Backbone as CSV, one residue per row, in Angstrom:
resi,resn,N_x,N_y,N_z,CA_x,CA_y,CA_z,C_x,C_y,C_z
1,UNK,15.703,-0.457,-2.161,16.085,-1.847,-2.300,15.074,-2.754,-1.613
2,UNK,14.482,-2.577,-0.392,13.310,-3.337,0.448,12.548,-3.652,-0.412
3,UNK,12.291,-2.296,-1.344,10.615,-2.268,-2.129,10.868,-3.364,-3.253
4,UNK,11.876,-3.011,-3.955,11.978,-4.174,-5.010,12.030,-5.499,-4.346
5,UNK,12.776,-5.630,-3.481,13.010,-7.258,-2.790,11.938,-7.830,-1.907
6,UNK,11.205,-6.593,-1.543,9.659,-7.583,-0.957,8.778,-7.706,-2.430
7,UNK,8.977,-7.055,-3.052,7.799,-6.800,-4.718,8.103,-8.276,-5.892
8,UNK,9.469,-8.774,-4.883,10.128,-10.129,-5.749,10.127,-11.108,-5.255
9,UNK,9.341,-11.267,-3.906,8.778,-12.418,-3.416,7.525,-12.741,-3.917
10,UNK,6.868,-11.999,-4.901,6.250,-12.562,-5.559,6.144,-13.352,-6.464
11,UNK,7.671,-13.786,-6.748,7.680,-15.021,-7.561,7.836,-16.429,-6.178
12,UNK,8.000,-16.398,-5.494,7.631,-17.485,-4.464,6.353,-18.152,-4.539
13,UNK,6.573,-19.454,-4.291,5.356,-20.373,-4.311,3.932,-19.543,-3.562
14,UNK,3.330,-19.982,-3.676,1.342,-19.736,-2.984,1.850,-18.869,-2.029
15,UNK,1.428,-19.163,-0.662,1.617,-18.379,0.747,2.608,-17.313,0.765
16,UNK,3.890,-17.813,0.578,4.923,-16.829,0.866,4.858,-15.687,-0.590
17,UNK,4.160,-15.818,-1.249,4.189,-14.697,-2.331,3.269,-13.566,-1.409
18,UNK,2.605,-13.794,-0.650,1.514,-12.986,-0.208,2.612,-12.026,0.753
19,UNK,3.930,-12.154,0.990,4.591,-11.109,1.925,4.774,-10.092,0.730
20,UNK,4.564,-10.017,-0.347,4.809,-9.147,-1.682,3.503,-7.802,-1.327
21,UNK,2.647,-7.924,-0.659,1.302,-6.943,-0.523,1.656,-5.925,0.759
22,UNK,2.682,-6.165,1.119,3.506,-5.518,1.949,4.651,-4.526,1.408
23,UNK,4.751,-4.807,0.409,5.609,-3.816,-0.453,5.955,-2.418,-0.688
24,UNK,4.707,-1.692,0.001,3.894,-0.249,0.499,4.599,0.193,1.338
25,UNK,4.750,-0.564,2.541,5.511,-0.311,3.707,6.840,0.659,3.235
26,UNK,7.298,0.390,2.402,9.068,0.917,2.324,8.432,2.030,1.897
27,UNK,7.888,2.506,1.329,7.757,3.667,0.869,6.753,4.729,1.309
28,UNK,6.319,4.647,2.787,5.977,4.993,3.692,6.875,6.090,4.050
29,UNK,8.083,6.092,4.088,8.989,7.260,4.910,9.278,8.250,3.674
30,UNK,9.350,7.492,2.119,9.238,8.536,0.975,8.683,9.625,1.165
31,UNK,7.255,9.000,0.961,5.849,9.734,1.364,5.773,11.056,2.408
32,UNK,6.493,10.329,3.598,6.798,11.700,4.739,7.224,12.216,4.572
33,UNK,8.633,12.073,3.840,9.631,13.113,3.646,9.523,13.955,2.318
34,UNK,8.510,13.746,1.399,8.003,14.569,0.397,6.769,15.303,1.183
35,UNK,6.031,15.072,1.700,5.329,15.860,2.848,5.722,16.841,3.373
36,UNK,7.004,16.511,4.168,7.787,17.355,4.772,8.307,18.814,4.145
37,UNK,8.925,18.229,2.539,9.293,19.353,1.710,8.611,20.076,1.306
38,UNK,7.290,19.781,0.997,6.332,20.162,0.537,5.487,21.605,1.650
39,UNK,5.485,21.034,2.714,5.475,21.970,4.063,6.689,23.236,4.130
40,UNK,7.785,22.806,3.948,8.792,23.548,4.135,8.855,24.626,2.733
41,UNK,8.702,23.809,1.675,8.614,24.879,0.735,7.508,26.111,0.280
42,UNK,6.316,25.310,1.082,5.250,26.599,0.772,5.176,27.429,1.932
43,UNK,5.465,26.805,2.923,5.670,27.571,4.240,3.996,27.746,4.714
44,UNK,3.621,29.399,5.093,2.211,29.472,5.196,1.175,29.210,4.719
45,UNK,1.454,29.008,2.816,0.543,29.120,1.608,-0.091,28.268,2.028
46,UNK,-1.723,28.182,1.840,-2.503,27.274,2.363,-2.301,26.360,1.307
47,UNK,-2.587,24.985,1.327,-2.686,23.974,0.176,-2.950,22.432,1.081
48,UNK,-4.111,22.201,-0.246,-4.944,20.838,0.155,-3.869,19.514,0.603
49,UNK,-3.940,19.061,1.345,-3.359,17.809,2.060,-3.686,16.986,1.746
50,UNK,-5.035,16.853,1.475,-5.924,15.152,1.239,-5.972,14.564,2.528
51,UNK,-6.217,15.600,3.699,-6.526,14.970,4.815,-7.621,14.249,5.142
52,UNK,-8.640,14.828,4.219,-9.672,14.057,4.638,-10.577,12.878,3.807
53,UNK,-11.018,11.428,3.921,-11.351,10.964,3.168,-12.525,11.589,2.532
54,UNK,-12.902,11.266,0.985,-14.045,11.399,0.331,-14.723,10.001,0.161
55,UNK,-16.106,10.237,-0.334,-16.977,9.217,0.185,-16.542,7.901,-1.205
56,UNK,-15.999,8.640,-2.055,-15.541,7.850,-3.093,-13.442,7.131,-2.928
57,UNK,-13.283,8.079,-1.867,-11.901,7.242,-1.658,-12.316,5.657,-0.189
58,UNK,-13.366,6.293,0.416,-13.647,4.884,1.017,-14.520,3.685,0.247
59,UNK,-15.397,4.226,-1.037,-15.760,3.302,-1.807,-14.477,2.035,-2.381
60,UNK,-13.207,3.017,-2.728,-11.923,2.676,-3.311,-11.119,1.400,-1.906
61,UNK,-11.483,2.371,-1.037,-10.628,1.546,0.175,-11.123,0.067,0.358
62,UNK,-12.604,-0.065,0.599,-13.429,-1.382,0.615,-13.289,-2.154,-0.197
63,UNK,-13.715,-1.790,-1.386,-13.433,-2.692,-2.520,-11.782,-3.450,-2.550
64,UNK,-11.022,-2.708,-2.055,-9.925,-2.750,-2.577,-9.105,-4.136,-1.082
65,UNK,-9.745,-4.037,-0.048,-10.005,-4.555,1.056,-10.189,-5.456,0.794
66,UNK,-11.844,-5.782,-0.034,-12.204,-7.185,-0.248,-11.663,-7.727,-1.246
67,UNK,-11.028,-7.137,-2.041,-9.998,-7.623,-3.067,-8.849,-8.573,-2.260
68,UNK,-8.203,-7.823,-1.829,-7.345,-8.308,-0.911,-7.458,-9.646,0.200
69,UNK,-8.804,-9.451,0.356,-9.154,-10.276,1.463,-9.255,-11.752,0.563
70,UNK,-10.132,-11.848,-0.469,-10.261,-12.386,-1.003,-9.156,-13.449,-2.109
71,UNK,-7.891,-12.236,-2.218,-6.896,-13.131,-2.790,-5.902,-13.905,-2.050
72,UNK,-5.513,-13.637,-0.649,-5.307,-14.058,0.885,-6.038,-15.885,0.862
73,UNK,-7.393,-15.651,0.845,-8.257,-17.122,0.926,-7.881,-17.540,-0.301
74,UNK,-7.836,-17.151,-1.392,-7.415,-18.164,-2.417,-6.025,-18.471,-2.606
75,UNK,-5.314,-17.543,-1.778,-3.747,-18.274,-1.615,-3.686,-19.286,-0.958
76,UNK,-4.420,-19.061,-0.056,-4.490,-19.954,1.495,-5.295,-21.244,1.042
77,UNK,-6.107,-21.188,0.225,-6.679,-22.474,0.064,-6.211,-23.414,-0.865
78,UNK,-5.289,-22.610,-2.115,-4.668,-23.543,-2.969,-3.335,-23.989,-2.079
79,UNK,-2.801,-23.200,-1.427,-1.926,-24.128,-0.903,-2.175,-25.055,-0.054
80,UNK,-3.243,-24.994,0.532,-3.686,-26.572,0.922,-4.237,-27.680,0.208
81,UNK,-4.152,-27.569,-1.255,-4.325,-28.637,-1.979,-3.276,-29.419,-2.003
């Protein structure tokens, strides 16, 4: 219910739509707790985690950063028109 109701402040005017990029957050404890099962069900069997970044998931991260960064200032600046 969080995820949909922060994902629907994106119909809110300029600024306050930007609490919508926060939407990730709720589904943070999903994430663990499919982790968790995932541990519990293979037990010893070795299997990849994705612990570690690749040089193409930090290409993804940056870009995705300045994306972000960038739609932040253009929220921020139209609402000061």
């Amino acid at each position: 219910m969080g995820y949909v109701a922060v994902n629907l402040l994106d119909v809110l005017p300029h600024v306050w739509a930007l609490l919508s990029i926060f939407g990730f957050v709720f589904l943070l404890p999903v994430q663990a707790h499919a982790n968790r099962l995932n541990e519990r069900q293979l037990g010893s069997v070795p299997f990849d985690r994705n612990a570690s970044l690749s040089a193409w998931n930090w290409v993804v991260v940056v870009v995705g950063a300045m994306l972000v960064v960038i739609s932040v200032l253009a929220a921020v600046s139209d609402a000061s028109k």
